[in-house]
PDB file of C-alpha atoms in Angstrom:
ATOM      1  CA  MET A   1     -13.361 106.008  53.374  1.00 95.00           C
ATOM      2  CA  LYS A   2     -10.431 107.697  51.964  1.00 97.00           C
ATOM      3  CA  ALA A   3      -7.266 106.170  49.850  1.00 98.00           C
ATOM      4  CA  ALA A   4      -4.175 106.854  48.778  1.00 98.00           C
ATOM      5  CA  LEU A   5      -2.405 104.346  46.262  1.00 98.00           C
ATOM      6  CA  LEU A   6       1.779 104.991  46.609  1.00 98.00           C
ATOM      7  CA  GLU A   7       2.643 102.658  44.219  1.00 98.00           C
ATOM      8  CA  SER A   8       1.509  99.846  42.104  1.00 98.00           C
ATOM      9  CA  GLY A   9       3.058  96.762  40.351  1.00 97.00           C
ATOM     10  CA  SER A  10       6.618  94.501  40.509  1.00 96.00           C
ATOM     11  CA  LYS A  11       8.888  97.306  41.956  1.00 97.00           C
ATOM     12  CA  GLY A  12       6.730  97.235  45.126  1.00 98.00           C
ATOM     13  CA  ASN A  13       3.665  98.307  46.258  1.00 98.00           C
ATOM     14  CA  CYS A  14       1.367 100.006  49.198  1.00 98.00           C
ATOM     15  CA  CYS A  15      -1.696 101.729  49.624  1.00 98.00           C
ATOM     16  CA  LEU A  16      -3.260 103.680  52.439  1.00 98.00           C
ATOM     17  CA  ILE A  17      -6.772 103.467  53.506  1.00 98.00           C
ATOM     18  CA  LYS A  18      -8.340 105.985  56.372  1.00 97.00           C
ATOM     19  CA  HIS A  19     -11.812 106.546  57.816  1.00 96.00           C
ATOM     20  CA  LYS A  20     -12.358 108.829  60.479  1.00 94.00           C
ATOM     21  CA  GLY A  21     -10.010 107.714  63.122  1.00 92.00           C
ATOM     22  CA  THR A  22      -8.849 104.733  61.510  1.00 97.00           C
ATOM     23  CA  LYS A  23      -5.874 104.210  59.345  1.00 97.00           C
ATOM     24  CA  ILE A  24      -4.807 100.861  57.661  1.00 98.00           C
ATOM     25  CA  VAL A  25      -1.727  99.893  55.180  1.00 98.00           C
ATOM     26  CA  ILE A  26      -2.147  97.904  52.859  1.00 98.00           C
ATOM     27  CA  ASP A  27       1.549  95.911  51.633  1.00 98.00           C
ATOM     28  CA  CYS A  28       4.480  97.730  52.213  1.00 98.00           C
ATOM     29  CA  GLY A  29       6.566  96.895  49.235  1.00 98.00           C
ATOM     30  CA  GLY A  30       9.138  99.171  47.157  1.00 96.00           C
ATOM     31  CA  THR A  31      11.985 101.389  48.698  1.00 97.00           C
ATOM     32  CA  LYS A  32      11.763 102.933  52.279  1.00 97.00           C
ATOM     33  CA  ARG A  33      13.257 106.071  50.747  1.00 97.00           C
ATOM     34  CA  TYR A  34      10.718 106.136  48.365  1.00 98.00           C
ATOM     35  CA  LEU A  35       7.527 105.020  50.780  1.00 97.00           C
ATOM     36  CA  GLN A  36       8.872 108.224  53.228  1.00 96.00           C
ATOM     37  CA  GLN A  37       8.837 110.630  50.736  1.00 97.00           C
ATOM     38  CA  CYS A  38       5.179 109.708  49.885  1.00 97.00           C
ATOM     39  CA  LEU A  39       3.989 110.339  53.574  1.00 96.00           C
ATOM     40  CA  GLN A  40       5.871 113.176  53.256  1.00 96.00           C
ATOM     41  CA  THR A  41       4.080 114.255  50.685  1.00 97.00           C
ATOM     42  CA  LEU A  42       0.727 113.535  51.985  1.00 95.00           C
ATOM     43  CA  GLN A  43       1.487 114.868  55.354  1.00 94.00           C
ATOM     44  CA  CYS A  44       1.042 111.466  57.227  1.00 93.00           C
ATOM     45  CA  ASP A  45       2.017 110.121  59.757  1.00 91.00           C
ATOM     46  CA  VAL A  46       1.984 106.329  59.900  1.00 91.00           C
ATOM     47  CA  SER A  47       3.317 105.971  63.463  1.00 90.00           C
ATOM     48  CA  ASP A  48      -0.367 105.570  64.640  1.00 90.00           C
ATOM     49  CA  ALA A  49      -2.230 103.380  61.988  1.00 96.00           C
ATOM     50  CA  ASP A  50      -4.500 101.018  63.254  1.00 97.00           C
ATOM     51  CA  ALA A  51      -3.172  98.024  60.967  1.00 98.00           C
ATOM     52  CA  LEU A  52      -0.525  96.509  58.656  1.00 98.00           C
ATOM     53  CA  LEU A  53      -2.782  94.512  56.301  1.00 98.00           C
ATOM     54  CA  VAL A  54      -0.404  91.669  53.810  1.00 98.00           C
ATOM     55  CA  THR A  55      -2.225  90.293  50.763  1.00 98.00           C
ATOM     56  CA  HIS A  56       1.371  87.842  50.274  1.00 98.00           C
ATOM     57  CA  THR A  57       4.813  87.623  50.754  1.00 98.00           C
ATOM     58  CA  HIS A  58       6.402  88.060  48.016  1.00 98.00           C
ATOM     59  CA  LYS A  59       9.356  90.880  48.357  1.00 97.00           C
ATOM     60  CA  ASP A  60       7.403  93.903  46.028  1.00 98.00           C
ATOM     61  CA  HIS A  61       4.863  93.321  49.007  1.00 98.00           C
ATOM     62  CA  VAL A  62       6.395  93.265  52.302  1.00 98.00           C
ATOM     63  CA  ALA A  63       9.898  94.274  51.386  1.00 98.00           C
ATOM     64  CA  GLN A  64      10.025  96.698  54.266  1.00 97.00           C
ATOM     65  CA  LEU A  65       7.666  95.242  56.863  1.00 97.00           C
ATOM     66  CA  ASN A  66      10.705  96.093  59.304  1.00 95.00           C
ATOM     67  CA  SER A  67       9.855  99.351  58.391  1.00 94.00           C
ATOM     68  CA  PHE A  68       6.188  98.665  59.740  1.00 95.00           C
ATOM     69  CA  ARG A  69       7.246  96.714  62.867  1.00 95.00           C
ATOM     70  CA  HIS A  70       5.379  98.970  64.924  1.00 95.00           C
ATOM     71  CA  LEU A  71       2.093  98.044  63.902  1.00 97.00           C
ATOM     72  CA  PRO A  72      -0.601  95.363  64.300  1.00 97.00           C
ATOM     73  CA  ALA A  73       0.086  92.510  61.036  1.00 98.00           C
ATOM     74  CA  TYR A  74      -2.866  91.236  59.928  1.00 98.00           C
ATOM     75  CA  ALA A  75      -1.886  88.395  56.926  1.00 98.00           C
ATOM     76  CA  TRP A  76      -2.724  84.590  55.886  1.00 98.00           C
ATOM     77  CA  ALA A  77       0.665  83.899  55.060  1.00 98.00           C
ATOM     78  CA  ASP A  78       3.640  83.237  57.977  1.00 97.00           C
ATOM     79  CA  LEU A  79       4.789  86.903  57.943  1.00 97.00           C
ATOM     80  CA  GLY A  80       7.616  85.286  60.295  1.00 95.00           C
ATOM     81  CA  ARG A  81       7.096  87.847  62.868  1.00 95.00           C
ATOM     82  CA  GLU A  82       4.259  88.523  65.089  1.00 96.00           C
ATOM     83  CA  GLN A  83       0.853  88.814  63.520  1.00 97.00           C
ATOM     84  CA  GLN A  84      -2.757  87.943  63.738  1.00 97.00           C
ATOM     85  CA  GLN A  85      -3.643  85.097  61.658  1.00 97.00           C
ATOM     86  CA  VAL A  86      -6.661  85.222  59.407  1.00 98.00           C
ATOM     87  CA  GLU A  87      -8.225  83.200  57.147  1.00 97.00           C
ATOM     88  CA  PRO A  88     -10.457  83.251  53.891  1.00 98.00           C
ATOM     89  CA  PHE A  89     -13.687  85.023  54.209  1.00 98.00           C
ATOM     90  CA  GLU A  90     -12.816  85.811  57.837  1.00 98.00           C
ATOM     91  CA  THR A  91     -14.646  88.955  58.381  1.00 98.00           C
ATOM     92  CA  PHE A  92     -13.193  91.710  61.312  1.00 98.00           C
ATOM     93  CA  TRP A  93     -12.754  95.383  62.500  1.00 98.00           C
ATOM     94  CA  ILE A  94     -10.360  97.303  62.508  1.00 98.00           C
ATOM     95  CA  LYS A  95     -11.545 100.150  64.656  1.00 97.00           C
ATOM     96  CA  ASP A  96     -14.563 102.151  62.346  1.00 96.00           C
ATOM     97  CA  ILE A  97     -12.994  99.618  58.697  1.00 98.00           C
ATOM     98  CA  GLN A  98     -14.420  96.126  58.841  1.00 98.00           C
ATOM     99  CA  VAL A  99     -12.214  93.808  56.790  1.00 98.00           C
ATOM    100  CA  GLN A 100     -13.015  90.981  55.050  1.00 98.00           C
ATOM    101  CA  VAL A 101     -10.429  88.483  53.600  1.00 98.00           C
ATOM    102  CA  LEU A 102     -10.299  87.376  50.155  1.00 98.00           C
ATOM    103  CA  PRO A 103      -8.479  83.679  49.171  1.00 98.00           C
ATOM    104  CA  LEU A 104      -6.663  84.658  45.496  1.00 98.00           C
ATOM    105  CA  SER A 105      -4.802  82.254  43.315  1.00 98.00           C
ATOM    106  CA  HIS A 106      -0.935  83.153  43.182  1.00 98.00           C
ATOM    107  CA  ASP A 107       2.259  82.011  43.593  1.00 96.00           C
ATOM    108  CA  ALA A 108       2.926  82.618  46.830  1.00 97.00           C
ATOM    109  CA  GLU A 109       1.425  80.816  49.870  1.00 95.00           C
ATOM    110  CA  HIS A 110      -1.830  81.967  51.253  1.00 98.00           C
ATOM    111  CA  THR A 111      -2.362  85.424  49.074  1.00 98.00           C
ATOM    112  CA  ILE A 112      -5.449  87.312  50.258  1.00 98.00           C
ATOM    113  CA  GLY A 113      -7.225  90.536  49.058  1.00 98.00           C
ATOM    114  CA  PHE A 114      -9.433  92.022  50.882  1.00 98.00           C
ATOM    115  CA  VAL A 115     -12.971  93.793  51.064  1.00 98.00           C
ATOM    116  CA  LEU A 116     -13.076  97.366  53.218  1.00 98.00           C
ATOM    117  CA  GLU A 117     -16.624  98.690  54.423  1.00 98.00           C
ATOM    118  CA  ALA A 118     -17.382 101.846  56.105  1.00 97.00           C
ATOM    119  CA  ASP A 119     -20.248 103.711  57.011  1.00 95.00           C
ATOM    120  CA  GLY A 120     -21.817 102.334  53.829  1.00 95.00           C
ATOM    121  CA  GLU A 121     -18.506 102.623  51.479  1.00 97.00           C
ATOM    122  CA  LYS A 122     -16.826  99.728  50.080  1.00 98.00           C
ATOM    123  CA  LEU A 123     -13.511  99.009  48.700  1.00 98.00           C
ATOM    124  CA  VAL A 124     -12.142  95.992  47.162  1.00 98.00           C
ATOM    125  CA  TYR A 125      -8.297  95.371  47.291  1.00 98.00           C
ATOM    126  CA  ILE A 126      -7.791  92.586  44.659  1.00 98.00           C
ATOM    127  CA  THR A 127      -3.697  92.209  43.124  1.00 96.00           C
ATOM    128  CA  ASP A 128      -1.538  89.356  42.447  1.00 97.00           C
ATOM    129  CA  THR A 129      -4.124  86.440  40.974  1.00 98.00           C
ATOM    130  CA  GLY A 130      -4.541  84.456  37.793  1.00 98.00           C
ATOM    131  CA  TYR A 131      -8.002  83.826  38.227  1.00 97.00           C
ATOM    132  CA  VAL A 132     -11.037  84.870  40.161  1.00 98.00           C
ATOM    133  CA  ARG A 133     -13.150  82.318  42.026  1.00 97.00           C
ATOM    134  CA  ASN A 134     -16.820  82.814  41.832  1.00 98.00           C
ATOM    135  CA  ASP A 135     -17.281  82.662  45.789  1.00 98.00           C
ATOM    136  CA  VAL A 136     -14.830  85.430  45.738  1.00 98.00           C
ATOM    137  CA  LYS A 137     -16.762  87.488  42.804  1.00 98.00           C
ATOM    138  CA  GLU A 138     -20.115  86.983  45.092  1.00 97.00           C
ATOM    139  CA  ARG A 139     -18.363  89.228  48.107  1.00 98.00           C
ATOM    140  CA  ILE A 140     -17.025  92.281  45.768  1.00 98.00           C
ATOM    141  CA  CYS A 141     -20.195  92.827  44.322  1.00 98.00           C
ATOM    142  CA  ASN A 142     -20.759  96.674  43.842  1.00 98.00           C
ATOM    143  CA  ALA A 143     -18.478  98.319  46.226  1.00 98.00           C
ATOM    144  CA  ASP A 144     -17.675 102.132  45.989  1.00 98.00           C
ATOM    145  CA  TYR A 145     -14.029 101.328  44.735  1.00 98.00           C
ATOM    146  CA  TYR A 146     -11.956  98.792  43.136  1.00 98.00           C
ATOM    147  CA  VAL A 147      -8.384  98.624  43.343  1.00 98.00           C
ATOM    148  CA  PHE A 148      -7.826  95.511  40.917  1.00 98.00           C
ATOM    149  CA  GLU A 149      -5.188  93.991  39.254  1.00 98.00           C
ATOM    150  CA  SER A 150      -4.611  94.284  35.286  1.00 98.00           C
ATOM    151  CA  ASN A 151      -0.916  93.039  34.636  1.00 98.00           C
ATOM    152  CA  HIS A 152      -0.731  92.157  31.216  1.00 98.00           C
ATOM    153  CA  ASP A 153      -1.571  92.111  27.942  1.00 97.00           C
ATOM    154  CA  VAL A 154      -1.004  88.817  26.723  1.00 97.00           C
ATOM    155  CA  GLU A 155       0.292  89.040  23.192  1.00 97.00           C
ATOM    156  CA  MET A 156       2.365  92.342  24.444  1.00 97.00           C
ATOM    157  CA  LEU A 157       3.847  89.862  27.193  1.00 97.00           C
ATOM    158  CA  MET A 158       4.629  87.458  24.149  1.00 97.00           C
ATOM    159  CA  GLN A 159       6.858  89.082  22.853  1.00 96.00           C
ATOM    160  CA  THR A 160       9.326  90.410  25.645  1.00 96.00           C
ATOM    161  CA  ASN A 161      12.228  89.110  26.155  1.00 95.00           C
ATOM    162  CA  ARG A 162      11.552  87.580  29.052  1.00 95.00           C
ATOM    163  CA  PRO A 163      12.359  83.512  29.383  1.00 96.00           C
ATOM    164  CA  ILE A 164       9.429  80.956  28.564  1.00 96.00           C
ATOM    165  CA  TYR A 165       8.748  80.104  31.891  1.00 96.00           C
ATOM    166  CA  ILE A 166       8.226  83.202  32.861  1.00 96.00           C
ATOM    167  CA  LYS A 167       5.423  83.842  30.774  1.00 97.00           C
ATOM    168  CA  GLN A 168       4.178  80.668  31.689  1.00 97.00           C
ATOM    169  CA  ARG A 169       4.268  81.490  35.629  1.00 96.00           C
ATOM    170  CA  ILE A 170       2.856  84.796  34.396  1.00 97.00           C
ATOM    171  CA  ILE A 171       0.004  83.501  32.600  1.00 97.00           C
ATOM    172  CA  ASN A 172      -1.259  80.874  34.008  1.00 96.00           C
ATOM    173  CA  ASP A 173      -3.676  80.391  36.808  1.00 96.00           C
ATOM    174  CA  TYR A 174      -1.296  81.064  39.867  1.00 97.00           C
ATOM    175  CA  GLY A 175       0.180  83.781  38.062  1.00 97.00           C
ATOM    176  CA  HIS A 176      -1.480  87.509  37.196  1.00 98.00           C
ATOM    177  CA  LEU A 177      -4.850  88.435  35.582  1.00 98.00           C
ATOM    178  CA  ASN A 178      -4.843  89.822  31.759  1.00 98.00           C
ATOM    179  CA  ASN A 179      -6.390  93.142  31.109  1.00 98.00           C
ATOM    180  CA  GLU A 180      -9.263  90.981  29.222  1.00 98.00           C
ATOM    181  CA  ASP A 181     -10.181  88.401  32.255  1.00 98.00           C
ATOM    182  CA  SER A 182      -9.856  91.517  34.405  1.00 98.00           C
ATOM    183  CA  ALA A 183     -12.375  93.600  32.217  1.00 98.00           C
ATOM    184  CA  GLN A 184     -14.581  91.034  32.843  1.00 98.00           C
ATOM    185  CA  VAL A 185     -14.762  90.622  36.128  1.00 98.00           C
ATOM    186  CA  LEU A 186     -14.979  94.192  36.614  1.00 98.00           C
ATOM    187  CA  ARG A 187     -18.096  94.055  33.781  1.00 98.00           C
ATOM    188  CA  GLU A 188     -19.411  90.938  36.306  1.00 98.00           C
ATOM    189  CA  VAL A 189     -19.532  93.022  39.524  1.00 98.00           C
ATOM    190  CA  ILE A 190     -19.422  96.577  39.276  1.00 98.00           C
ATOM    191  CA  GLY A 191     -22.482  98.113  39.832  1.00 97.00           C
ATOM    192  CA  GLU A 192     -24.518 101.718  40.052  1.00 96.00           C
ATOM    193  CA  ARG A 193     -22.936 102.323  43.429  1.00 97.00           C
ATOM    194  CA  THR A 194     -19.349 102.115  41.542  1.00 98.00           C
ATOM    195  CA  LYS A 195     -17.225 105.571  41.479  1.00 98.00           C
ATOM    196  CA  GLU A 196     -13.617 104.563  40.477  1.00 98.00           C
ATOM    197  CA  ILE A 197     -11.741 101.533  39.352  1.00 98.00           C
ATOM    198  CA  VAL A 198      -8.114 101.611  39.699  1.00 98.00           C
ATOM    199  CA  LEU A 199      -6.389  99.121  37.555  1.00 98.00           C
ATOM    200  CA  ALA A 200      -3.064  97.899  39.386  1.00 98.00           C
ATOM    201  CA  HIS A 201       0.513  96.022  39.071  1.00 98.00           C
ATOM    202  CA  ILE A 202      -0.003  96.590  35.863  1.00 98.00           C
ATOM    203  CA  SER A 203       3.338  95.298  34.020  1.00 98.00           C
ATOM    204  CA  GLN A 204       5.970  98.268  32.354  1.00 95.00           C
ATOM    205  CA  GLU A 205       7.252  95.586  29.812  1.00 95.00           C
ATOM    206  CA  GLY A 206       4.454  93.088  29.234  1.00 97.00           C
ATOM    207  CA  ASN A 207       1.328  96.121  29.188  1.00 98.00           C
ATOM    208  CA  THR A 208       0.833  99.899  29.110  1.00 98.00           C
ATOM    209  CA  ARG A 209      -1.180 102.095  30.876  1.00 98.00           C
ATOM    210  CA  ALA A 210      -3.064 102.562  27.834  1.00 98.00           C
ATOM    211  CA  GLN A 211      -4.186  99.543  27.100  1.00 98.00           C
ATOM    212  CA  ALA A 212      -5.206  98.569  29.964  1.00 98.00           C
ATOM    213  CA  HIS A 213      -7.586 101.587  30.422  1.00 98.00           C
ATOM    214  CA  GLN A 214      -8.320 100.994  26.789  1.00 98.00           C
ATOM    215  CA  THR A 215      -9.173  97.022  26.979  1.00 98.00           C
ATOM    216  CA  LEU A 216     -11.749  97.743  30.192  1.00 98.00           C
ATOM    217  CA  GLU A 217     -13.334 100.618  28.895  1.00 98.00           C
ATOM    218  CA  HIS A 218     -14.278  99.082  25.417  1.00 98.00           C
ATOM    219  CA  GLU A 219     -15.513  95.838  27.857  1.00 98.00           C
ATOM    220  CA  LEU A 220     -17.628  98.052  29.828  1.00 98.00           C
ATOM    221  CA  SER A 221     -18.668 100.487  26.829  1.00 97.00           C
ATOM    222  CA  ARG A 222     -20.048  97.292  24.573  1.00 96.00           C
ATOM    223  CA  HIS A 223     -21.773  95.692  27.755  1.00 95.00           C
ATOM    224  CA  GLY A 224     -23.234  99.279  28.230  1.00 94.00           C
ATOM    225  CA  PHE A 225     -21.605  99.814  31.406  1.00 95.00           C
ATOM    226  CA  LEU A 226     -19.503 102.886  30.953  1.00 94.00           C
ATOM    227  CA  ARG A 227     -21.210 105.998  32.918  1.00 94.00           C
ATOM    228  CA  ASN A 228     -19.857 109.349  32.976  1.00 94.00           C
ATOM    229  CA  ASP A 229     -19.432 109.448  36.295  1.00 95.00           C
ATOM    230  CA  LEU A 230     -17.374 106.154  36.429  1.00 97.00           C
ATOM    231  CA  ARG A 231     -13.631 106.870  36.630  1.00 98.00           C
ATOM    232  CA  LEU A 232     -10.875 104.720  35.294  1.00 98.00           C
ATOM    233  CA  TYR A 233      -7.701 105.335  36.252  1.00 98.00           C
ATOM    234  CA  PRO A 234      -4.528 102.938  35.558  1.00 98.00           C
ATOM    235  CA  ALA A 235      -2.219 102.832  37.910  1.00 98.00           C
ATOM    236  CA  GLN A 236       1.532 103.793  37.757  1.00 97.00           C
ATOM    237  CA  GLN A 237       4.585 101.852  39.386  1.00 98.00           C
ATOM    238  CA  PHE A 238       5.417 104.862  41.472  1.00 97.00           C
ATOM    239  CA  GLY A 239       3.308 108.086  41.966  1.00 97.00           C
ATOM    240  CA  ILE A 240       0.384 109.186  44.171  1.00 98.00           C
ATOM    241  CA  HIS A 241      -3.056 107.888  43.249  1.00 98.00           C
ATOM    242  CA  ILE A 242      -5.823 110.028  45.274  1.00 98.00           C
ATOM    243  CA  PHE A 243      -9.328 108.674  45.742  1.00 97.00           C
ATOM    244  CA  GLY A 244     -12.720 108.221  47.545  1.00 95.00           C
ATOM    245  CA  SER A 245     -15.193 110.305  49.746  1.00 86.00           C
ATOM    246  CA  LYS A 246     -13.947 114.048  49.860  1.00 65.00           C
ATOM    247  CA  GLU A 247     -16.015 114.240  53.211  1.00 56.00           C
ATOM    248  CA  ASP A 248     -13.615 112.011  55.008  1.00 56.00           C
TER     249      ASP A 248
END
């Protein structure tokens, strides 16, 4: 599997997954112009993509839903258009890629994440969740690749000028994972086959990429899980990050 994370954060989210002859788009937030620029840079044509997977209906994940109206859409939430309704822990195939649906905890109805598997490789995509359930943890163990939320540093968030109700929304069980909780979950679930962890949905006010990276690195190191061949990458809001099998 080859993946390209195009954007990640409160201003937009989109990820492309490719394996053999299968192309999948996960979420479609941000601006049409930016997404078009990314696709041109990658020399990628999504007119022949096989599916659009949607995690939830907040604008930063579905702003360009109309631009992808030609793709079959899969979501648990109602997208207000023709779609394939999926359910928690349901497993289905999109050509060469098997997809499993993960229920998450967020203040948008029916928020989900995904596990994608193909030819022995496993990719976990989890953003926008206040916590990770134990029955979800069981299904995301020892993946090759993780795109995983590390939204905020609690102390930094509390020092921002955001209204208190926004801060409370972010830190509760229906908000976003903070750096420490994200690192603890990742420490529990990664395994020997894990090659890369991409920290996603990093707040531009209540966090920094360096802080998210440092927190995960420290957590893995103190438990003996930090390896030279394990890559940790804190995603930018805007900026293409490519990862996955070189052979694909």
